[in-house]
PDB file of C-alpha atoms and ligand atoms in Angstrom:
ATOM      1  CA  UNK A   1      21.337  74.107 -72.844  1.00 67.00           C
ATOM      2  CA  UNK A   2      21.376  72.691 -69.320  1.00 70.00           C
ATOM      3  CA  UNK A   3      18.870  70.087 -68.212  1.00 72.00           C
ATOM      4  CA  UNK A   4      18.739  71.766 -64.795  1.00 67.00           C
ATOM      5  CA  UNK A   5      15.346  73.436 -64.403  1.00 72.00           C
ATOM      6  CA  UNK A   6      14.291  76.330 -62.235  1.00 84.00           C
ATOM      7  CA  UNK A   7      13.500  75.646 -58.551  1.00 91.00           C
ATOM      8  CA  UNK A   8      10.309  73.665 -58.069  1.00 95.00           C
ATOM      9  CA  UNK A   9       7.689  74.619 -57.057  1.00 97.00           C
ATOM     10  CA  UNK A  10       8.469  78.076 -58.465  1.00 96.00           C
ATOM     11  CA  UNK A  11       6.564  79.947 -55.725  1.00 97.00           C
ATOM     12  CA  UNK A  12       6.262  79.446 -51.941  1.00 97.00           C
ATOM     13  CA  UNK A  13       3.751  76.661 -51.325  1.00 98.00           C
ATOM     14  CA  UNK A  14       1.975  74.873 -48.533  1.00 98.00           C
ATOM     15  CA  UNK A  15       2.009  71.081 -48.431  1.00 96.00           C
ATOM     16  CA  UNK A  16      -0.646  69.644 -50.760  1.00 96.00           C
ATOM     17  CA  UNK A  17      -2.358  67.480 -48.188  1.00 94.00           C
ATOM     18  CA  UNK A  18      -4.625  64.862 -49.766  1.00 94.00           C
ATOM     19  CA  UNK A  19      -8.336  65.267 -49.000  1.00 94.00           C
ATOM     20  CA  UNK A  20      -9.353  63.284 -45.878  1.00 92.00           C
ATOM     21  CA  UNK A  21     -11.695  61.251 -48.088  1.00 90.00           C
ATOM     22  CA  UNK A  22      -9.172  60.667 -50.865  1.00 93.00           C
ATOM     23  CA  UNK A  23      -9.060  57.034 -51.963  1.00 93.00           C
ATOM     24  CA  UNK A  24      -6.675  54.978 -49.859  1.00 94.00           C
ATOM     25  CA  UNK A  25      -3.360  53.542 -51.053  1.00 96.00           C
ATOM     26  CA  UNK A  26      -3.885  50.536 -53.306  1.00 96.00           C
ATOM     27  CA  UNK A  27      -7.185  51.825 -54.746  1.00 95.00           C
ATOM     28  CA  UNK A  28      -7.548  51.312 -58.508  1.00 95.00           C
ATOM     29  CA  UNK A  29      -8.926  54.613 -59.799  1.00 94.00           C
ATOM     30  CA  UNK A  30     -10.798  53.489 -62.912  1.00 87.00           C
ATOM     31  CA  UNK A  31     -11.751  55.521 -65.962  1.00 92.00           C
ATOM     32  CA  UNK A  32     -12.803  59.116 -65.247  1.00 89.00           C
ATOM     33  CA  UNK A  33     -14.516  59.594 -68.630  1.00 91.00           C
ATOM     34  CA  UNK A  34     -15.055  56.836 -71.214  1.00 92.00           C
ATOM     35  CA  UNK A  35     -14.192  59.149 -74.145  1.00 93.00           C
ATOM     36  CA  UNK A  36     -11.018  60.542 -72.551  1.00 95.00           C
ATOM     37  CA  UNK A  37      -7.995  60.065 -74.811  1.00 96.00           C
ATOM     38  CA  UNK A  38      -5.852  59.443 -71.746  1.00 97.00           C
ATOM     39  CA  UNK A  39      -7.872  56.775 -69.933  1.00 96.00           C
ATOM     40  CA  UNK A  40     -11.178  56.158 -71.741  1.00 95.00           C
ATOM     41  CA  UNK A  41     -12.262  52.697 -72.886  1.00 94.00           C
ATOM     42  CA  UNK A  42     -14.155  54.238 -75.824  1.00 94.00           C
ATOM     43  CA  UNK A  43     -11.078  56.047 -77.180  1.00 95.00           C
ATOM     44  CA  UNK A  44      -9.843  53.231 -79.420  1.00 94.00           C
ATOM     45  CA  UNK A  45      -6.423  54.691 -80.210  1.00 93.00           C
ATOM     46  CA  UNK A  46      -6.144  56.306 -76.781  1.00 96.00           C
ATOM     47  CA  UNK A  47      -3.616  55.593 -74.069  1.00 97.00           C
ATOM     48  CA  UNK A  48      -5.884  53.487 -71.836  1.00 97.00           C
ATOM     49  CA  UNK A  49      -3.817  54.694 -68.906  1.00 98.00           C
ATOM     50  CA  UNK A  50      -4.627  53.055 -65.587  1.00 97.00           C
ATOM     51  CA  UNK A  51      -3.905  54.505 -62.166  1.00 98.00           C
ATOM     52  CA  UNK A  52      -3.566  53.270 -58.593  1.00 98.00           C
ATOM     53  CA  UNK A  53      -3.213  55.348 -55.448  1.00 97.00           C
ATOM     54  CA  UNK A  54       0.217  55.027 -53.839  1.00 97.00           C
ATOM     55  CA  UNK A  55       1.489  55.838 -50.367  1.00 95.00           C
ATOM     56  CA  UNK A  56       1.611  59.506 -49.317  1.00 90.00           C
ATOM     57  CA  UNK A  57       0.843  62.017 -52.042  1.00 93.00           C
ATOM     58  CA  UNK A  58       1.478  59.719 -54.975  1.00 98.00           C
ATOM     59  CA  UNK A  59      -0.512  58.122 -57.800  1.00 98.00           C
ATOM     60  CA  UNK A  60       1.014  55.349 -59.920  1.00 98.00           C
ATOM     61  CA  UNK A  61      -0.108  55.161 -63.556  1.00 98.00           C
ATOM     62  CA  UNK A  62       0.900  52.960 -66.456  1.00 98.00           C
ATOM     63  CA  UNK A  63       0.249  52.682 -70.166  1.00 97.00           C
ATOM     64  CA  UNK A  64       1.619  50.583 -72.987  1.00 98.00           C
ATOM     65  CA  UNK A  65       2.809  52.289 -76.162  1.00 98.00           C
ATOM     66  CA  UNK A  66       1.117  50.944 -79.308  1.00 97.00           C
ATOM     67  CA  UNK A  67       1.685  51.553 -83.021  1.00 97.00           C
ATOM     68  CA  UNK A  68      -1.116  54.157 -82.853  1.00 96.00           C
ATOM     69  CA  UNK A  69       1.115  56.241 -80.569  1.00 97.00           C
ATOM     70  CA  UNK A  70       4.148  56.504 -82.882  1.00 97.00           C
ATOM     71  CA  UNK A  71       6.005  59.622 -83.916  1.00 97.00           C
ATOM     72  CA  UNK A  72       9.231  58.272 -85.388  1.00 97.00           C
ATOM     73  CA  UNK A  73       8.919  54.680 -86.641  1.00 98.00           C
ATOM     74  CA  UNK A  74       8.732  52.353 -83.668  1.00 98.00           C
ATOM     75  CA  UNK A  75       8.945  55.167 -81.108  1.00 98.00           C
ATOM     76  CA  UNK A  76       6.323  56.999 -79.059  1.00 98.00           C
ATOM     77  CA  UNK A  77       5.440  60.535 -80.181  1.00 98.00           C
ATOM     78  CA  UNK A  78       6.714  63.109 -77.678  1.00 98.00           C
ATOM     79  CA  UNK A  79       3.445  65.042 -77.610  1.00 98.00           C
ATOM     80  CA  UNK A  80       1.608  61.858 -76.863  1.00 98.00           C
ATOM     81  CA  UNK A  81       3.956  61.130 -73.959  1.00 98.00           C
ATOM     82  CA  UNK A  82       3.184  64.634 -72.674  1.00 98.00           C
ATOM     83  CA  UNK A  83      -0.492  63.678 -72.897  1.00 98.00           C
ATOM     84  CA  UNK A  84       0.156  60.614 -70.722  1.00 98.00           C
ATOM     85  CA  UNK A  85       1.774  62.825 -68.093  1.00 98.00           C
ATOM     86  CA  UNK A  86      -1.080  65.330 -68.270  1.00 98.00           C
ATOM     87  CA  UNK A  87      -3.474  62.468 -67.539  1.00 98.00           C
ATOM     88  CA  UNK A  88      -1.353  60.905 -64.793  1.00 98.00           C
ATOM     89  CA  UNK A  89      -0.747  64.263 -63.087  1.00 98.00           C
ATOM     90  CA  UNK A  90      -4.413  65.231 -63.491  1.00 98.00           C
ATOM     91  CA  UNK A  91      -5.416  61.938 -61.932  1.00 97.00           C
ATOM     92  CA  UNK A  92      -3.183  62.654 -58.929  1.00 98.00           C
ATOM     93  CA  UNK A  93      -4.646  66.151 -58.496  1.00 97.00           C
ATOM     94  CA  UNK A  94      -8.272  65.159 -59.038  1.00 95.00           C
ATOM     95  CA  UNK A  95      -8.285  62.015 -56.964  1.00 95.00           C
ATOM     96  CA  UNK A  96      -6.030  63.054 -54.086  1.00 97.00           C
ATOM     97  CA  UNK A  97      -7.231  66.653 -53.725  1.00 96.00           C
ATOM     98  CA  UNK A  98     -10.802  65.896 -54.849  1.00 93.00           C
ATOM     99  CA  UNK A  99     -11.042  69.331 -56.455  1.00 93.00           C
ATOM    100  CA  UNK A 100     -11.760  69.990 -60.157  1.00 93.00           C
ATOM    101  CA  UNK A 101      -8.628  71.450 -61.713  1.00 97.00           C
ATOM    102  CA  UNK A 102      -7.213  71.932 -65.207  1.00 98.00           C
ATOM    103  CA  UNK A 103      -3.673  71.990 -66.532  1.00 98.00           C
ATOM    104  CA  UNK A 104      -2.317  75.543 -66.692  1.00 98.00           C
ATOM    105  CA  UNK A 105       1.261  74.612 -67.541  1.00 98.00           C
ATOM    106  CA  UNK A 106       3.001  71.335 -68.368  1.00 98.00           C
ATOM    107  CA  UNK A 107       6.749  70.904 -68.829  1.00 97.00           C
ATOM    108  CA  UNK A 108       8.289  67.648 -70.040  1.00 97.00           C
ATOM    109  CA  UNK A 109      11.871  66.404 -70.059  1.00 97.00           C
ATOM    110  CA  UNK A 110      12.458  63.574 -72.544  1.00 98.00           C
ATOM    111  CA  UNK A 111      15.471  61.565 -71.399  1.00 97.00           C
ATOM    112  CA  UNK A 112      15.243  58.276 -73.306  1.00 98.00           C
ATOM    113  CA  UNK A 113      13.326  57.067 -76.354  1.00 98.00           C
ATOM    114  CA  UNK A 114      10.160  55.119 -75.527  1.00 98.00           C
ATOM    115  CA  UNK A 115       9.679  52.243 -77.998  1.00 98.00           C
ATOM    116  CA  UNK A 116       6.369  50.817 -79.219  1.00 98.00           C
ATOM    117  CA  UNK A 117       5.521  47.833 -77.022  1.00 98.00           C
ATOM    118  CA  UNK A 118       7.125  49.280 -73.914  1.00 98.00           C
ATOM    119  CA  UNK A 119       5.139  50.185 -70.808  1.00 98.00           C
ATOM    120  CA  UNK A 120       5.685  53.478 -69.056  1.00 98.00           C
ATOM    121  CA  UNK A 121       5.244  53.420 -65.273  1.00 98.00           C
ATOM    122  CA  UNK A 122       4.466  56.983 -64.174  1.00 98.00           C
ATOM    123  CA  UNK A 123       4.814  58.040 -60.553  1.00 98.00           C
ATOM    124  CA  UNK A 124       3.011  61.355 -60.032  1.00 98.00           C
ATOM    125  CA  UNK A 125       3.215  63.331 -56.796  1.00 98.00           C
ATOM    126  CA  UNK A 126       1.671  66.447 -55.260  1.00 98.00           C
ATOM    127  CA  UNK A 127       4.435  68.980 -54.620  1.00 98.00           C
ATOM    128  CA  UNK A 128       2.560  71.887 -53.065  1.00 98.00           C
ATOM    129  CA  UNK A 129      -0.371  74.233 -53.214  1.00 98.00           C
ATOM    130  CA  UNK A 130      -0.613  78.044 -53.352  1.00 98.00           C
ATOM    131  CA  UNK A 131      -4.211  79.277 -53.390  1.00 97.00           C
ATOM    132  CA  UNK A 132      -5.841  77.764 -56.499  1.00 98.00           C
ATOM    133  CA  UNK A 133      -2.467  76.615 -57.866  1.00 98.00           C
ATOM    134  CA  UNK A 134      -1.494  72.991 -57.366  1.00 98.00           C
ATOM    135  CA  UNK A 135       2.059  71.984 -58.309  1.00 98.00           C
ATOM    136  CA  UNK A 136       2.748  68.395 -59.302  1.00 98.00           C
ATOM    137  CA  UNK A 137       5.567  66.401 -60.862  1.00 98.00           C
ATOM    138  CA  UNK A 138       6.138  62.905 -62.203  1.00 98.00           C
ATOM    139  CA  UNK A 139       8.748  60.474 -63.461  1.00 98.00           C
ATOM    140  CA  UNK A 140       8.042  57.865 -66.131  1.00 98.00           C
ATOM    141  CA  UNK A 141      10.022  54.641 -65.725  1.00 98.00           C
ATOM    142  CA  UNK A 142      10.578  52.343 -68.662  1.00 98.00           C
ATOM    143  CA  UNK A 143       9.111  48.825 -68.410  1.00 98.00           C
ATOM    144  CA  UNK A 144       9.182  48.568 -64.606  1.00 98.00           C
ATOM    145  CA  UNK A 145       8.330  50.735 -61.620  1.00 97.00           C
ATOM    146  CA  UNK A 146      12.056  50.944 -60.878  1.00 98.00           C
ATOM    147  CA  UNK A 147      13.129  51.017 -64.546  1.00 98.00           C
ATOM    148  CA  UNK A 148      15.214  53.861 -66.006  1.00 98.00           C
ATOM    149  CA  UNK A 149      13.507  57.249 -66.141  1.00 98.00           C
ATOM    150  CA  UNK A 150      12.543  57.966 -69.761  1.00 98.00           C
ATOM    151  CA  UNK A 151      10.425  61.094 -69.242  1.00 98.00           C
ATOM    152  CA  UNK A 152       9.916  63.524 -66.360  1.00 98.00           C
ATOM    153  CA  UNK A 153       7.282  66.228 -66.097  1.00 98.00           C
ATOM    154  CA  UNK A 154       6.225  69.148 -63.941  1.00 98.00           C
ATOM    155  CA  UNK A 155       2.878  70.852 -64.061  1.00 98.00           C
ATOM    156  CA  UNK A 156       0.709  73.554 -62.600  1.00 98.00           C
ATOM    157  CA  UNK A 157      -2.964  72.682 -62.227  1.00 98.00           C
ATOM    158  CA  UNK A 158      -5.435  75.469 -61.468  1.00 98.00           C
ATOM    159  CA  UNK A 159      -8.550  74.727 -59.416  1.00 98.00           C
ATOM    160  CA  UNK A 160     -11.681  75.768 -61.310  1.00 97.00           C
ATOM    161  CA  UNK A 161     -15.406  75.850 -60.655  1.00 94.00           C
ATOM    162  CA  UNK A 162     -17.887  73.575 -62.400  1.00 87.00           C
ATOM    163  CA  UNK A 163     -18.781  76.423 -64.770  1.00 91.00           C
ATOM    164  CA  UNK A 164     -15.392  75.957 -66.457  1.00 94.00           C
ATOM    165  CA  UNK A 165     -16.726  72.702 -67.894  1.00 90.00           C
ATOM    166  CA  UNK A 166     -20.391  73.708 -68.273  1.00 89.00           C
ATOM    167  CA  UNK A 167     -19.488  76.947 -70.093  1.00 92.00           C
ATOM    168  CA  UNK A 168     -16.745  75.641 -72.356  1.00 94.00           C
ATOM    169  CA  UNK A 169     -17.526  71.909 -72.642  1.00 91.00           C
ATOM    170  CA  UNK A 170     -20.185  69.668 -74.146  1.00 89.00           C
ATOM    171  CA  UNK A 171     -23.252  69.462 -71.829  1.00 84.00           C
ATOM    172  CA  UNK A 172     -24.229  65.959 -73.016  1.00 85.00           C
ATOM    173  CA  UNK A 173     -20.723  64.640 -72.514  1.00 85.00           C
ATOM    174  CA  UNK A 174     -20.698  66.274 -69.081  1.00 87.00           C
ATOM    175  CA  UNK A 175     -23.728  64.200 -68.097  1.00 87.00           C
ATOM    176  CA  UNK A 176     -21.870  61.103 -69.185  1.00 84.00           C
ATOM    177  CA  UNK A 177     -18.843  62.175 -67.150  1.00 85.00           C
ATOM    178  CA  UNK A 178     -21.053  62.797 -64.088  1.00 85.00           C
ATOM    179  CA  UNK A 179     -22.526  59.289 -64.388  1.00 86.00           C
ATOM    180  CA  UNK A 180     -19.071  57.740 -64.675  1.00 86.00           C
ATOM    181  CA  UNK A 181     -17.861  59.783 -61.709  1.00 84.00           C
ATOM    182  CA  UNK A 182     -20.828  58.653 -59.587  1.00 86.00           C
ATOM    183  CA  UNK A 183     -20.249  55.025 -60.600  1.00 86.00           C
ATOM    184  CA  UNK A 184     -16.551  55.230 -59.671  1.00 85.00           C
ATOM    185  CA  UNK A 185     -17.381  56.721 -56.271  1.00 84.00           C
ATOM    186  CA  UNK A 186     -20.075  54.099 -55.604  1.00 84.00           C
ATOM    187  CA  UNK A 187     -17.693  51.292 -56.532  1.00 83.00           C
ATOM    188  CA  UNK A 188     -15.206  52.676 -54.034  1.00 81.00           C
ATOM    189  CA  UNK A 189     -17.846  53.485 -51.387  1.00 79.00           C
ATOM    190  CA  UNK A 190     -16.965  57.193 -51.461  1.00 76.00           C
ATOM    191  CA  UNK A 191     -18.970  60.437 -51.405  1.00 72.00           C
ATOM    192  CA  UNK A 192     -18.768  63.285 -53.916  1.00 70.00           C
ATOM    193  CA  UNK A 193     -16.045  65.955 -54.391  1.00 65.00           C
ATOM    194  CA  UNK A 194     -16.278  69.596 -53.409  1.00 59.00           C
ATOM    195  CA  UNK A 195     -16.824  71.440 -56.676  1.00 57.00           C
ATOM    196  CA  UNK A 196     -16.209  75.091 -55.790  1.00 55.00           C
ATOM    197  CA  UNK A 197     -12.643  76.472 -55.786  1.00 53.00           C
TER     198      UNK A 197
HETATM  199  C1  CO8 B 201      -8.919  62.887 -63.437  1.00 56.54           C
HETATM  200  C2  CO8 B 201      -8.827  63.936 -64.536  1.00 56.54           C
HETATM  201  C3  CO8 B 201      -7.586  63.778 -65.426  1.00 56.54           C
HETATM  202  C4  CO8 B 201      -7.639  64.819 -66.525  1.00 56.54           C
HETATM  203  C5  CO8 B 201      -6.258  65.150 -67.043  1.00 56.54           C
HETATM  204  C6  CO8 B 201      -6.312  66.129 -68.184  1.00 56.54           C
HETATM  205  C7  CO8 B 201      -6.231  67.568 -67.686  1.00 56.54           C
HETATM  206  C8  CO8 B 201      -6.336  68.492 -68.851  1.00 56.54           C
HETATM  207  O1  CO8 B 201      -5.854  68.217 -69.909  1.00 56.54           O
HETATM  208  S1  CO8 B 201      -7.163  69.983 -68.631  1.00 56.54           S
HETATM  209  C9  CO8 B 201      -7.190  70.637 -70.315  1.00 56.54           C
HETATM  210  C10 CO8 B 201      -6.046  71.550 -70.645  1.00 56.54           C
HETATM  211  N1  CO8 B 201      -6.124  72.773 -69.900  1.00 56.54           N
HETATM  212  C11 CO8 B 201      -7.014  73.756 -70.233  1.00 56.54           C
HETATM  213  O2  CO8 B 201      -7.798  73.649 -71.143  1.00 56.54           O
HETATM  214  C12 CO8 B 201      -6.964  74.982 -69.369  1.00 56.54           C
HETATM  215  C13 CO8 B 201      -7.167  76.240 -70.229  1.00 56.54           C
HETATM  216  N2  CO8 B 201      -6.855  77.417 -69.422  1.00 56.54           N
HETATM  217  C14 CO8 B 201      -7.795  78.022 -68.670  1.00 56.54           C
HETATM  218  O3  CO8 B 201      -8.965  77.667 -68.696  1.00 56.54           O
HETATM  219  C15 CO8 B 201      -7.361  79.152 -67.778  1.00 56.54           C
HETATM  220  O4  CO8 B 201      -6.193  79.767 -68.291  1.00 56.54           O
HETATM  221  C16 CO8 B 201      -7.079  78.662 -66.315  1.00 56.54           C
HETATM  222  C17 CO8 B 201      -8.341  78.046 -65.697  1.00 56.54           C
HETATM  223  C18 CO8 B 201      -5.933  77.643 -66.277  1.00 56.54           C
HETATM  224  C19 CO8 B 201      -6.634  79.852 -65.455  1.00 56.54           C
HETATM  225  O5  CO8 B 201      -7.544  80.910 -65.680  1.00 56.54           O
HETATM  226  P1  CO8 B 201      -8.272  81.678 -64.476  1.00 56.54           P
HETATM  227  O6  CO8 B 201      -9.225  80.759 -63.797  1.00 56.54           O
HETATM  228  O7  CO8 B 201      -8.819  82.934 -65.046  1.00 56.54           O
HETATM  229  O8  CO8 B 201      -7.164  81.966 -63.425  1.00 56.54           O
HETATM  230  P2  CO8 B 201      -5.881  82.918 -63.506  1.00 56.54           P
HETATM  231  O9  CO8 B 201      -6.108  84.027 -62.535  1.00 56.54           O
HETATM  232  O10 CO8 B 201      -5.507  83.269 -64.915  1.00 56.54           O
HETATM  233  O11 CO8 B 201      -4.771  81.909 -62.952  1.00 56.54           O
HETATM  234  C20 CO8 B 201      -4.831  81.470 -61.608  1.00 56.54           C
HETATM  235  C21 CO8 B 201      -3.404  81.485 -61.087  1.00 56.54           C
HETATM  236  O12 CO8 B 201      -2.663  80.510 -61.870  1.00 56.54           O
HETATM  237  C22 CO8 B 201      -1.559  81.152 -62.529  1.00 56.54           C
HETATM  238  N3  CO8 B 201      -1.413  80.580 -63.850  1.00 56.54           N
HETATM  239  C23 CO8 B 201      -2.382  80.215 -64.723  1.00 56.54           C
HETATM  240  N4  CO8 B 201      -1.841  79.722 -65.850  1.00 56.54           N
HETATM  241  C24 CO8 B 201      -0.493  79.757 -65.664  1.00 56.54           C
HETATM  242  C25 CO8 B 201       0.619  79.373 -66.459  1.00 56.54           C
HETATM  243  N5  CO8 B 201       0.473  78.836 -67.682  1.00 56.54           N
HETATM  244  N6  CO8 B 201       1.855  79.544 -65.962  1.00 56.54           N
HETATM  245  C26 CO8 B 201       2.048  80.074 -64.708  1.00 56.54           C
HETATM  246  N7  CO8 B 201       1.024  80.447 -63.898  1.00 56.54           N
HETATM  247  C27 CO8 B 201      -0.224  80.306 -64.376  1.00 56.54           C
HETATM  248  C28 CO8 B 201      -1.942  82.632 -62.604  1.00 56.54           C
HETATM  249  O13 CO8 B 201      -0.803  83.447 -62.692  1.00 56.54           O
HETATM  250  C29 CO8 B 201      -2.696  82.818 -61.289  1.00 56.54           C
HETATM  251  O14 CO8 B 201      -1.750  82.956 -60.247  1.00 56.54           O
HETATM  252  P3  CO8 B 201      -2.077  83.901 -58.958  1.00 56.54           P
HETATM  253  O15 CO8 B 201      -3.255  83.259 -58.264  1.00 56.54           O
HETATM  254  O16 CO8 B 201      -0.833  83.861 -58.154  1.00 56.54           O
HETATM  255  O17 CO8 B 201      -2.393  85.251 -59.506  1.00 56.54           O
END
């Protein structure tokens, strides 16, 4: 089977222009929800992924693989690596577009094993937008921002309304998320997102 994927984005798109009030390059994005497996401080075995806004339509994220993340002995579990990309890509969509969106489709390409103890540097970018569909992609570099690419990913995020979370999620946890969100914005001197698609 060829590694060559279908054209990307798969449909005609407009440029995904970051929101005028998106955090500026160099901004550390912080935790979006303390219990999030991808970034949360309260998720003990989680990825503790951290993200910084890059130039243009890019967010840089990184996380260090621990023994809790193993699949094969001494190597990161592939599904867990996909999780890291979901988080990194979601962070790019949420923070640059400032619209609530959820992963509709996520495709990963595992190119090199990722050992326990290594750090994956993930560069996620906005590739285009078509209505509610936001196309994003990312490369994960091993142990340095310019290290060899170990994993690549492409994803479709779909913009949703707040009711997606209020209908399907946990109302108490949503309050906690809202507080964290407000705190993050205050720390960065920013105002709130638009919440309707
Ligand atoms: C800072 C935050 C970081 C967080 C990172 C973590 C992000 C996550 O993990 S989110 C959790 C995982 N994702 C989910 O739980 C989503 C579950 N899925 C859903 O709720 C719904 O299927 C949802 C919202 C994606 C789409 O449903 P709905 O709102 O009814 O829209 P729908 O009309 O079906 O789709 C909208 C468009 O997207 C397209 N689409 C949706 N899913 C797909 C897919 N899998 N493949 C291709 N296209 C798709 C549809 O074809 C449609 O296209 P068009 O507008 O051209 O007709």
